[in-house]
Coordinates of C-alpha atoms in Angstrom, one line a residue:
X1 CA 153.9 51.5 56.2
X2 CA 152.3 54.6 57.3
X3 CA 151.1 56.4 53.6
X4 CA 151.8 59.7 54.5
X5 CA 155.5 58.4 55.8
X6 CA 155.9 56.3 52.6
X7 CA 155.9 59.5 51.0
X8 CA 158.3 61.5 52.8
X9 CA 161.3 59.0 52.7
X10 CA 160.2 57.1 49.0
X11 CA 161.8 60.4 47.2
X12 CA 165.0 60.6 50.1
X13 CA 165.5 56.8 49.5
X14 CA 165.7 57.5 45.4
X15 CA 168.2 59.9 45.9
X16 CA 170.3 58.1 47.9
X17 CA 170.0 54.8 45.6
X18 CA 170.6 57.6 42.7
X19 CA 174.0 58.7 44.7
X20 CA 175.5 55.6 45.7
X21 CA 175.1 54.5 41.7
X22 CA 176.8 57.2 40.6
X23 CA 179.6 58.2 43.2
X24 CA 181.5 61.2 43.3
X25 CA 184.6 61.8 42.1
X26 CA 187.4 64.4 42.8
X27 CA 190.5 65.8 41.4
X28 CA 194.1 64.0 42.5
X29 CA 195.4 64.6 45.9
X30 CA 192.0 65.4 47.3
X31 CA 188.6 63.6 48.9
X32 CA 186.3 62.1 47.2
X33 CA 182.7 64.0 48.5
X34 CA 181.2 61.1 49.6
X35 CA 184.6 60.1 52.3
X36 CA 185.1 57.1 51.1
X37 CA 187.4 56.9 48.4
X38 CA 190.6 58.9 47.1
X39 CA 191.7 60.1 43.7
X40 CA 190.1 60.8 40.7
X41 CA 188.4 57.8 40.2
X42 CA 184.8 56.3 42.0
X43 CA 184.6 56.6 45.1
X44 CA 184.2 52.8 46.3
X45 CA 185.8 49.7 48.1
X46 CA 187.9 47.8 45.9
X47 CA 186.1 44.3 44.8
X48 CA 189.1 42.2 45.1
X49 CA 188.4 38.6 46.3
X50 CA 189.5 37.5 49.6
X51 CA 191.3 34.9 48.3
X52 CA 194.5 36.1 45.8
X53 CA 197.1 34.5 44.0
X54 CA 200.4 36.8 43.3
X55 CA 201.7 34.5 40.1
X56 CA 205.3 33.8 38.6
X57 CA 207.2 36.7 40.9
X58 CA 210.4 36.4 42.5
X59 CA 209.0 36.7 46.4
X60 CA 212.0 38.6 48.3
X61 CA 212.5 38.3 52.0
X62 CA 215.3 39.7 53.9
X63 CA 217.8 37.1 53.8
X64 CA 216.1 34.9 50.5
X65 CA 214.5 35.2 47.5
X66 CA 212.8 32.5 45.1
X67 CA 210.5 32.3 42.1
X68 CA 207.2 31.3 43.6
X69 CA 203.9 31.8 43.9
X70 CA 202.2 33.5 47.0
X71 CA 198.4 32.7 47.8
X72 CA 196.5 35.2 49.9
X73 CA 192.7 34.0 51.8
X74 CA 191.4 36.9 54.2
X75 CA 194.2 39.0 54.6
X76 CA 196.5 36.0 55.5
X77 CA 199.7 34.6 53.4
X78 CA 198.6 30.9 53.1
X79 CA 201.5 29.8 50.9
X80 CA 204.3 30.4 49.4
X81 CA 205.4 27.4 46.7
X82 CA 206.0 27.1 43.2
X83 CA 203.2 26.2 41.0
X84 CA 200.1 26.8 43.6
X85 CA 197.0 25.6 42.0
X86 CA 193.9 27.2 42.7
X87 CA 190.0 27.5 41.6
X88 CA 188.0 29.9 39.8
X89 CA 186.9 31.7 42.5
X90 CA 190.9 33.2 43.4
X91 CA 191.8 36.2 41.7
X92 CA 195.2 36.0 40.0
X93 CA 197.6 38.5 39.5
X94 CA 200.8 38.0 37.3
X95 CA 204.1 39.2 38.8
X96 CA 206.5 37.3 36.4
X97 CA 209.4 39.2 35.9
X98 CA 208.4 41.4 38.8
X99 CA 209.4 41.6 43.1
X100 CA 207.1 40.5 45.5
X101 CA 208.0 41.8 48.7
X102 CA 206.9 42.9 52.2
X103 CA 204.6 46.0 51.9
X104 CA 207.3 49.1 53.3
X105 CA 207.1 49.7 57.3
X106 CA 207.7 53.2 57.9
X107 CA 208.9 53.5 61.7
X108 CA 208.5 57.7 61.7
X109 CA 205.8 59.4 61.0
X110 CA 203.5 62.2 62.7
X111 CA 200.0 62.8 61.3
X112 CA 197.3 64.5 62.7
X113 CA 200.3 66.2 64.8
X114 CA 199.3 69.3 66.4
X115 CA 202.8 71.5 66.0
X116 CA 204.4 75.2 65.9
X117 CA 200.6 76.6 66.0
X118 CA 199.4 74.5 63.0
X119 CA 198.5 70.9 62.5
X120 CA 200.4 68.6 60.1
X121 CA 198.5 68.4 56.6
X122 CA 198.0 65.0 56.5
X123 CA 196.1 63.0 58.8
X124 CA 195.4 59.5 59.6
X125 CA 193.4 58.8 56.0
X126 CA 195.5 61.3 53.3
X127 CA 198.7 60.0 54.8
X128 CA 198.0 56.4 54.9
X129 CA 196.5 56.9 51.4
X130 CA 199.9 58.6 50.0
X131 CA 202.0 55.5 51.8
X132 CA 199.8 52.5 50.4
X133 CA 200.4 54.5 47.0
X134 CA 204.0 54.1 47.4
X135 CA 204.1 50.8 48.7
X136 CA 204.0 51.1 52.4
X137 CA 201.5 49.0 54.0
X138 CA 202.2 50.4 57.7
X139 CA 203.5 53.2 59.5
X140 CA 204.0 53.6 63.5
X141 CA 202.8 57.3 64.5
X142 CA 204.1 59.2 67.6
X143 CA 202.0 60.1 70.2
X144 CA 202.1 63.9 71.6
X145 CA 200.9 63.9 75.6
X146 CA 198.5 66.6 76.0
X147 CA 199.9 68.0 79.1
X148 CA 202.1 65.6 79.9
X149 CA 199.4 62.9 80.0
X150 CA 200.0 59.6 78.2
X151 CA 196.6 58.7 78.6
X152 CA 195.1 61.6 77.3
X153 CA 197.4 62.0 74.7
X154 CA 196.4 58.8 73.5
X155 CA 192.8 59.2 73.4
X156 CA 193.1 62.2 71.0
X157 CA 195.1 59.7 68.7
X158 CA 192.7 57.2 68.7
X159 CA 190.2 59.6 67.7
X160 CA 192.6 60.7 64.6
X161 CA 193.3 57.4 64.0
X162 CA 189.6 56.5 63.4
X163 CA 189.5 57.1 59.3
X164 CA 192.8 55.0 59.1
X165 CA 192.8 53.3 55.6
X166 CA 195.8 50.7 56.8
X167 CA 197.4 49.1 59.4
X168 CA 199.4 51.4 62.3
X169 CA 200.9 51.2 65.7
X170 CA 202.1 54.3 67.9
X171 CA 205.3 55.0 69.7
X172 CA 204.9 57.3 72.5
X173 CA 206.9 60.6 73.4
X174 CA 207.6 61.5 77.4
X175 CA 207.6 65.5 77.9
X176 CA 207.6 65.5 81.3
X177 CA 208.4 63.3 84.7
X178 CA 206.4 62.1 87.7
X179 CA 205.0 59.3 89.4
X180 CA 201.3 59.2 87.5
X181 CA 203.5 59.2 83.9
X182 CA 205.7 56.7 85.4
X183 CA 202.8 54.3 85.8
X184 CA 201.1 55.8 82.5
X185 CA 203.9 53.8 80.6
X186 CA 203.1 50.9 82.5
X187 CA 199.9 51.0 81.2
X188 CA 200.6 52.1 77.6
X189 CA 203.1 49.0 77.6
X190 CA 201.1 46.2 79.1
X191 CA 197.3 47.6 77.8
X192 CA 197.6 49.6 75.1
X193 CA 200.6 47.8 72.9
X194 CA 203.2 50.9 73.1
X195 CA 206.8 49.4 73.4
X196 CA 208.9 52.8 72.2
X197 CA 209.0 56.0 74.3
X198 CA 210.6 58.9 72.5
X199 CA 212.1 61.6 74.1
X200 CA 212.9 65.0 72.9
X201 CA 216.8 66.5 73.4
X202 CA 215.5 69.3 71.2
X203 CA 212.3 71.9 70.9
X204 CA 213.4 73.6 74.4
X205 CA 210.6 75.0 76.2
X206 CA 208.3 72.7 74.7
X207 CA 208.8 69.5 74.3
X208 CA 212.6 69.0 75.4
X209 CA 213.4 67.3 78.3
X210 CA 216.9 67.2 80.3
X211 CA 219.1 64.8 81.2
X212 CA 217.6 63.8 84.9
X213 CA 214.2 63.0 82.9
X214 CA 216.1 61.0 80.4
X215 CA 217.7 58.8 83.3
X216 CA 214.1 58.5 84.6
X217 CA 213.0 57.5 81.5
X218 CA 215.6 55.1 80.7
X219 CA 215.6 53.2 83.7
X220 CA 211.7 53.1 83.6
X221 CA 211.9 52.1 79.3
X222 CA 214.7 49.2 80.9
X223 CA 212.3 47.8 83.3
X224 CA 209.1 47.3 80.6
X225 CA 211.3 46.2 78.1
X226 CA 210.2 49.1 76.0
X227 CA 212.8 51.1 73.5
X228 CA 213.9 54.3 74.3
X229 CA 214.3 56.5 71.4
X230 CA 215.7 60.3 71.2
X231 CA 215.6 63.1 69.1
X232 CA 219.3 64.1 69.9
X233 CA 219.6 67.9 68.9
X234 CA 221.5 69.7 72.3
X235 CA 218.8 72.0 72.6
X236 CA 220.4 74.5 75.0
X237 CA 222.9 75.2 72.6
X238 CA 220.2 75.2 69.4
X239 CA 218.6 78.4 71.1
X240 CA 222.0 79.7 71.6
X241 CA 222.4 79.6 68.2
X242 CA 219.5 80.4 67.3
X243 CA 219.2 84.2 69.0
X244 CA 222.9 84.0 67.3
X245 CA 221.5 83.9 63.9
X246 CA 218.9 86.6 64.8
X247 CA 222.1 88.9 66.3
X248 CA 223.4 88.7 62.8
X249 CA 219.8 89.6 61.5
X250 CA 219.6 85.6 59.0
X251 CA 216.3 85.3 60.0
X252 CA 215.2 83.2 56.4
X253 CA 215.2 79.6 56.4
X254 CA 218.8 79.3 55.9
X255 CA 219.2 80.7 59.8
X256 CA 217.2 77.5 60.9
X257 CA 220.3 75.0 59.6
X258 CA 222.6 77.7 60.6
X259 CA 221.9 77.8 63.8
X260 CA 222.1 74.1 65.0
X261 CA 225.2 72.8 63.4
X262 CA 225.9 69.0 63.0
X263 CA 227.7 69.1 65.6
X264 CA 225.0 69.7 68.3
X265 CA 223.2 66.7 67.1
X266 CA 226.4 64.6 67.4
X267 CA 227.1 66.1 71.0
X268 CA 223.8 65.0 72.1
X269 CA 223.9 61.1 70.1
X270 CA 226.9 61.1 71.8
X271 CA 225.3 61.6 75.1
X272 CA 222.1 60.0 74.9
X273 CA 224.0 56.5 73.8
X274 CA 226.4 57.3 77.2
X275 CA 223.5 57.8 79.4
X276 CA 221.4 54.4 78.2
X277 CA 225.1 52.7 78.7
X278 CA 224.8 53.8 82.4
X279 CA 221.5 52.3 82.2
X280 CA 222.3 49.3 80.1
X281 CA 218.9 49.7 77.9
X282 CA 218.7 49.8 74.4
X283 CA 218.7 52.9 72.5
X284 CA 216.9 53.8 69.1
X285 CA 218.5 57.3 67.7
X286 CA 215.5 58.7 65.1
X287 CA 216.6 60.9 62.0
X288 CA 220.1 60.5 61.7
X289 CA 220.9 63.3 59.6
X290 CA 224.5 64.2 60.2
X291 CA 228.3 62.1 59.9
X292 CA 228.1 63.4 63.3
X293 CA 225.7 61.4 64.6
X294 CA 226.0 59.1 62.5
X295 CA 229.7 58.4 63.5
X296 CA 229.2 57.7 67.6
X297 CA 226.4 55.1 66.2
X298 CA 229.0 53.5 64.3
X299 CA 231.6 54.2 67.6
X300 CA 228.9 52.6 70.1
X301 CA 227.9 49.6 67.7
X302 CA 231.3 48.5 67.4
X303 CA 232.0 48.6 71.4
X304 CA 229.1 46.0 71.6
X305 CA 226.2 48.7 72.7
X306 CA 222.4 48.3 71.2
X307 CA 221.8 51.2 69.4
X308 CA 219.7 51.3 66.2
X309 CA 220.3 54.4 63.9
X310 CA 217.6 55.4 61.9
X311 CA 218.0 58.0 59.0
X312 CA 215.1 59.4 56.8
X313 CA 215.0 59.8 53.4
X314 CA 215.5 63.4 53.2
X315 CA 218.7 62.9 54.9
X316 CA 219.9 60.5 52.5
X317 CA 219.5 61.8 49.2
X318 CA 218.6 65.8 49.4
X319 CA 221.1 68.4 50.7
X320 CA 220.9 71.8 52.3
X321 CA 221.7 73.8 49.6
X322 CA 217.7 74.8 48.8
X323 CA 218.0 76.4 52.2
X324 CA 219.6 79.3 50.5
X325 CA 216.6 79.7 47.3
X326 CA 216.1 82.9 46.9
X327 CA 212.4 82.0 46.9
X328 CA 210.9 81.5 50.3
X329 CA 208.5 78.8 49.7
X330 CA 210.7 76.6 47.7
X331 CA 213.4 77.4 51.0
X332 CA 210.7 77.3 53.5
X333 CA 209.9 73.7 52.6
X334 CA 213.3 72.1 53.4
X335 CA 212.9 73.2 57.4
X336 CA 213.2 70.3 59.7
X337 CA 214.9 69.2 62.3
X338 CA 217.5 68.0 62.7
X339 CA 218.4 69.9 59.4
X340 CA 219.4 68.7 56.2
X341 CA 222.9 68.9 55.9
X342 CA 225.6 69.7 53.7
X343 CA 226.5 68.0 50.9
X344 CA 228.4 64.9 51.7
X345 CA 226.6 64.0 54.4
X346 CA 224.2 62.5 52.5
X347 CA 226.5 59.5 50.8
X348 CA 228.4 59.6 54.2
X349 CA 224.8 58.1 55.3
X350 CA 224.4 56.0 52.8
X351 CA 227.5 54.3 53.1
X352 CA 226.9 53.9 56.4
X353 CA 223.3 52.3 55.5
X354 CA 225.1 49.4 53.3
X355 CA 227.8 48.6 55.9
X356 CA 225.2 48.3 58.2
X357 CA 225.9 50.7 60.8
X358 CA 222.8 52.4 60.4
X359 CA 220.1 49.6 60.6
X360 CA 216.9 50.9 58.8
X361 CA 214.9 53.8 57.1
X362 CA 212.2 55.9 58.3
X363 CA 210.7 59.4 56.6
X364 CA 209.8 61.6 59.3
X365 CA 207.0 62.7 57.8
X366 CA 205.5 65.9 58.8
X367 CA 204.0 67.6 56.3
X368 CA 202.6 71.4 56.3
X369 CA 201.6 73.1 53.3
X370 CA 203.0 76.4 51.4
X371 CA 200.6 78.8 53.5
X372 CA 201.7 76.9 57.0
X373 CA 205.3 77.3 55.9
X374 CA 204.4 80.8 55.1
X375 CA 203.9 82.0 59.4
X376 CA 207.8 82.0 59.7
X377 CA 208.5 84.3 56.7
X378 CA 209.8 86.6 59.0
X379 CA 211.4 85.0 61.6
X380 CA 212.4 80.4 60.6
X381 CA 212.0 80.0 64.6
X382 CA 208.2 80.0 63.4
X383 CA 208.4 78.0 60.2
X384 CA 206.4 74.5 61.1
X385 CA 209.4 71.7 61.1
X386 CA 209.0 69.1 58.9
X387 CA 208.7 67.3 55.2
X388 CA 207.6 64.6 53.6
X389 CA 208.3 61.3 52.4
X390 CA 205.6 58.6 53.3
X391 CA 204.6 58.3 49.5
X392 CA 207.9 58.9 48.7
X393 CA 210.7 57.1 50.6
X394 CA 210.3 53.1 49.0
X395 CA 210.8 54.5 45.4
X396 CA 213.4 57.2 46.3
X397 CA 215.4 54.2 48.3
X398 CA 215.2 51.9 45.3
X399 CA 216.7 54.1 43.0
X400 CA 219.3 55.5 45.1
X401 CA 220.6 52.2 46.9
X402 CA 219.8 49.0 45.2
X403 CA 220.1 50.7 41.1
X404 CA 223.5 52.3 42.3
X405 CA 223.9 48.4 43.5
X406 CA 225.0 49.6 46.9
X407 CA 222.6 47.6 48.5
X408 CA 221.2 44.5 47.5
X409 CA 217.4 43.4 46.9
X410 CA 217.0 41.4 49.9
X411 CA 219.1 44.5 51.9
X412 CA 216.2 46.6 50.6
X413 CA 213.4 44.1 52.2
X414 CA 215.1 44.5 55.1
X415 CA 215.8 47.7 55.1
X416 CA 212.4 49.0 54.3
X417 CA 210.0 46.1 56.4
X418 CA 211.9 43.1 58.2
X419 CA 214.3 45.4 60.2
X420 CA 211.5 47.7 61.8
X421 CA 209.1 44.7 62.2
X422 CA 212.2 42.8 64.5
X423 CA 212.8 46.0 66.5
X424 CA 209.5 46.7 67.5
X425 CA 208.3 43.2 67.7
X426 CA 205.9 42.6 65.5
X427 CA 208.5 39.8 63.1
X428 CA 207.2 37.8 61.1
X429 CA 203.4 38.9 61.2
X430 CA 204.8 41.9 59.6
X431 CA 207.8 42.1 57.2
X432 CA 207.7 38.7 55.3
X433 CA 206.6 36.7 52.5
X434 CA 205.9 33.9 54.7
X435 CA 202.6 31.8 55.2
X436 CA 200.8 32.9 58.4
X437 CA 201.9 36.8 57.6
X438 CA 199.6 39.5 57.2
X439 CA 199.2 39.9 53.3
X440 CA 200.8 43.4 53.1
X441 CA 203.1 43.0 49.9
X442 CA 203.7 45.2 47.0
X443 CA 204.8 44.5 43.1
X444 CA 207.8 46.3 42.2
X445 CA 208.8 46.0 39.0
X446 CA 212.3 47.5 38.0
X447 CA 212.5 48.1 34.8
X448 CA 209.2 50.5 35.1
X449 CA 210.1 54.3 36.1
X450 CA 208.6 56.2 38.2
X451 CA 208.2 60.6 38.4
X452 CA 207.6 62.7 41.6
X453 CA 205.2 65.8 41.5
X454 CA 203.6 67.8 44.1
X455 CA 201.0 68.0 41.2
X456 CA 200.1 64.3 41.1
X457 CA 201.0 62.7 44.8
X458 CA 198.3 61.6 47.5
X459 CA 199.5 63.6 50.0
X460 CA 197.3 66.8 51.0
X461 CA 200.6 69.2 50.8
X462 CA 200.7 71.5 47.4
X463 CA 204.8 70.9 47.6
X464 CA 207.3 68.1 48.0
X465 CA 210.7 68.3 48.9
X466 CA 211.7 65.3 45.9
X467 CA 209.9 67.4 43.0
X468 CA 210.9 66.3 39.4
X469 CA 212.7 63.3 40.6
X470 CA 212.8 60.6 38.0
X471 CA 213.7 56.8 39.1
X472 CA 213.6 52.9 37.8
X473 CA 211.6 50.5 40.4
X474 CA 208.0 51.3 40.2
X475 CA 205.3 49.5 42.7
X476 CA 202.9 48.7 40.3
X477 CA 200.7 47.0 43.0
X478 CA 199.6 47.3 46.5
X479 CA 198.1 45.0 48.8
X480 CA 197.0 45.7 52.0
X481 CA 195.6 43.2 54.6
X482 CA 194.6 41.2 51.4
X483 CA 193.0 44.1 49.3
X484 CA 194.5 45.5 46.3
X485 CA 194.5 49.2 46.8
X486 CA 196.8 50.0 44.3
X487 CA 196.9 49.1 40.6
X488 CA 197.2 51.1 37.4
X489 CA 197.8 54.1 39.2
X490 CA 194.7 53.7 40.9
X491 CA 194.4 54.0 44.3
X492 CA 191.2 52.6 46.2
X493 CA 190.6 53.1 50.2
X494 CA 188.5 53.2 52.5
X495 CA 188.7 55.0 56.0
X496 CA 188.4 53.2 58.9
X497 CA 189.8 50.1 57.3
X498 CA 193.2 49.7 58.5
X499 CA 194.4 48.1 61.9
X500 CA 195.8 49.4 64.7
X501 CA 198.5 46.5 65.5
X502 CA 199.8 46.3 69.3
X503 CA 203.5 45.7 69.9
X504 CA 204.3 43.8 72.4
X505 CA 207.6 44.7 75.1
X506 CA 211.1 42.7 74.8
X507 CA 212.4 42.3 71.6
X508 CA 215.2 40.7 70.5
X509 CA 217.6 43.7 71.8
X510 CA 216.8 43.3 75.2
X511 CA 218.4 39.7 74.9
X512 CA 221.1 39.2 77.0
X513 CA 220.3 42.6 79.3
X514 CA 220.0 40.6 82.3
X515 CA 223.1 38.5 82.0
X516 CA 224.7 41.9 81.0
X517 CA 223.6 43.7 84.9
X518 CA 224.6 40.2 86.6
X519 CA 228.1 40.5 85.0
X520 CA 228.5 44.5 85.9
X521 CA 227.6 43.7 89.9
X522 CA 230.0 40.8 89.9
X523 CA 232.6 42.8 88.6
X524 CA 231.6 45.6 91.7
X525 CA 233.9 43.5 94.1
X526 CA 231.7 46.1 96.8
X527 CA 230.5 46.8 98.9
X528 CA 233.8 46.0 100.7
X529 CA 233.7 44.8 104.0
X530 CA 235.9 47.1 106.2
X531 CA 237.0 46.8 110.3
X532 CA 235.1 49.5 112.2
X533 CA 237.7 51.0 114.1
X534 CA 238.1 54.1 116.4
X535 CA 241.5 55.4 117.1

């Protein structure tokens, strides 16, 4: 080497030995300097080997559990069995008297999502980092077209997406109709592995569309075997009630719940699950949030329709009543949409969660910080929708459905991994303890407790809508794609490790669709064949 440039980089090259040996750390909830690490510990990749035995635990599925052992090599389940024995070279972990289960699959989240003139708080690395600490080993993100372009919309998520720390897949939402979107979803479908298209009832003049673009989008979801999913708010009459409110001068937070009553979102349920009927598609209803709602689910179900009803977190254990704090920040934080409701509706939801009418649980997470919350304190038309609950929602679910023993632990795996995995198509590969899966499980162990504070989650947001809430069923361990990245309270990730994981079209609830349209044109008994006479 040339002297002179031997002694330019020797003294750059000392450095950076000198920083990689001693990496930087950072307080909880933030970045570690050097990107690639989180939490208050050193910033590095965690060392576990690539092949893992998960020792003594009961492994839970959705519809069994058993005492075994569950042995891991490169990120695959190899085996599940009794008594596996393996070498010195597999690193054990003890789970007796502990779940093994799925890792969570949270079907609703939005990171990264430009929205109301700010940008959610956590993107693609925080927010992944705050799920695999709360035991969820995969969320499906929805894609915002930027002008009503699928494609483009999609490239600006990919580019978010690049500091993922675990595995993903994207649903996509529709804002407007013509022919190039039309043969956008074809693409997205049979390229890019998108099988969901949401579209948005709600949000008028921006992202709400009406009901001739919901027809469009039905038939055109029916044809690619994709699921159609709505954000059923009636938003004609929300901004009714909205300039209502402002007539009557409410223009705090508690004017945003106000002014679109549980009965808008039931109207438009109601009308979305008539309009896929016409159709004959499936129909995925996000948030559930009201009895409303929830009730023409439970109305559509039982006359033999396909229609999954999803509520979030929020919806099932917090109620409106912090709407009405005196203090704006601690009211300002509870604004989404739909709202939460009044008390009541919350165990309505969860009753209707055990019986089965609603058929899994999401979070919606969409999570802006005090200062974003802060640009409607004049006016809640401009406070940034949303809460969160990706960190949140597996621990908050435990202790609210299976410890009150309203649902069981196998209704909780299914629930919280099997359920979403079915629906969109990615079952058993995701959502089992079952050798060929992808070795996303967690460790819960029930007799452990667990606290919630704004002050010590791993989400970027300085609040959090469950504050102080103390539970039993702690994950004490997280494993994602075969790498334990949470243990101890530790939490060790890397971005640009996680996988984005196509979905393919047709799942099991577009079985029986074409045997459904044979039977309706049989039963048309037209066109009738008439005499064509003149008199």
């Amino acid at each position: 080497m040339d002297s002179a440039l031997h002694q330019l980089l020797f003294p750059l090259l000392s450095l950076l030995l000198l920083l990689l040996a001693f990496p930087s750390t950072s307080e909880p909830g933030q970045f570690c300097n050097s990107g690639f690490g989180y939490g208050d510990f050193a910033c590095e990749v965690s060392s576990s080997s690539a092949k893992l035995l998960i020792k003594g635990g009961t492994v839970v599925n959705a519809h069994h559990m058993e005492i075994a052992d569950v042995y891991v090599e490169d990120g695959i389940i190899v085996a599940v069995s009794p008594n596996i024995k393996v070498g010195d070279d597999v690193t054990v972990l003890d789970a007796s008297g502990k779940f093994v289960m799925p890792g969570g699959i949270d079907p609703h989240t939005h990171l990264a999502m430009e929205f109301m003139g700010t940008e959610t708080i956590d993107d693609f690395f925080s927010g992944q980092a705050a799920a695999l600490a709360g035991g969820t080993t995969m969320h499906i993100d929805f894609v915002i077209p930027v002008n009503g372009s699928l494609t483009a919309g999609l490239e600006a998520y990919e580019k978010k997406s690049g500091k993922s720390c675990m595995d993903y897949g994207f649903h996509m939402a529709i804002t407007k109709w013509d022919e190039i979107v039309s043969q956008e979803m074809e693409i997205m479908v049979k390229e890019k592995g998108i099988n969901s298209f949401k579209f948005f009832l709600a949000y008028k003049g921006s992202l709400m569309i009406n009901d001739e673009l919901l027809l469009q989008g039905l038939k055109k979801c029916k044809s690619l075997g994709a699921l159609a999913m709505v954000h059923a708010e009636n938003g004609d009459a929300v901004y009714e009630g909205q300039k209502r409110m402002k007539e009557l001068g409410i223009t705090g937070p508690e004017g945003h719940s106000l002014s679109r009553p549980p009965v808008l979102e039931g109207e438009a349920t109601a009308r979305a699950i008539r309009l896929a009927a016409f159709v004959n598609t499936p129909l995925y209803v996000v948030h559930v949030m009201s009895i409303d709602a929830m009730e023409e689910i439970s109305k559509a179900r039982k006359s033999g329709l396909k229609v999954i009803g999803e509520p979030v977190v929020s919806g099932l254990v917090l109620n409106e009543s912090w709407l009405w704090d005196p203090d704006f920040i601690t009211a300002a934080k509870y604004v989404m949409s739909p709202p939460i409701r009044a008390a009541g509706h919350d165990r309505a939801l969860q009753a209707a969660l055990s019986m089965g009418i609603l058929q899994l649980v999401g979070t919606d997470h969409c999570a802006f910080n005090s200062t974003q919350k802060a640009l409607g304190i004049d006016d809640f038309q401009k406070i940034p929708n949303g809460v969160n609950g990706i960190e949140e929602r597996m621990h908050v679910l435990w202790d609210t459905m299976v410890e009150s023993g309203q649902i069981s632990v196998t209704d909780y795996v299914r629930l919280t991994s099997a359920e979403c995995a079915r629906i969109f198509n990615i079952y058993p590969r995701k959502g089992a303890i079952r050798a060929g899966s992808d070795a996303d499980i967690i460790i819960l162990n029930p007799n452990s407790s667990f606290e919630i504070s704004a002050k010590s989650h791993h989400s970027k947001s300085d609040t959090n809508v469950y504050e102080g809430w103390r539970g039993k069923g702690k994950v004490e361990v997280t494993i994602s794609g075969g790498r334990v990245v949470w243990q101890n309270d530790e939490l060790k990730v890397v971005p640009g490790s996680g996988k984005y994981i196509e979905m393919p079209p047709f799942s099991y609830l577009f079985n029986g669709i074409e045997k459904a349209d044979a039977k309706y044109l049989s039963s048309l008994k037209a066109p009738v064949k008439r005499l064509r006479t003149i008199t």
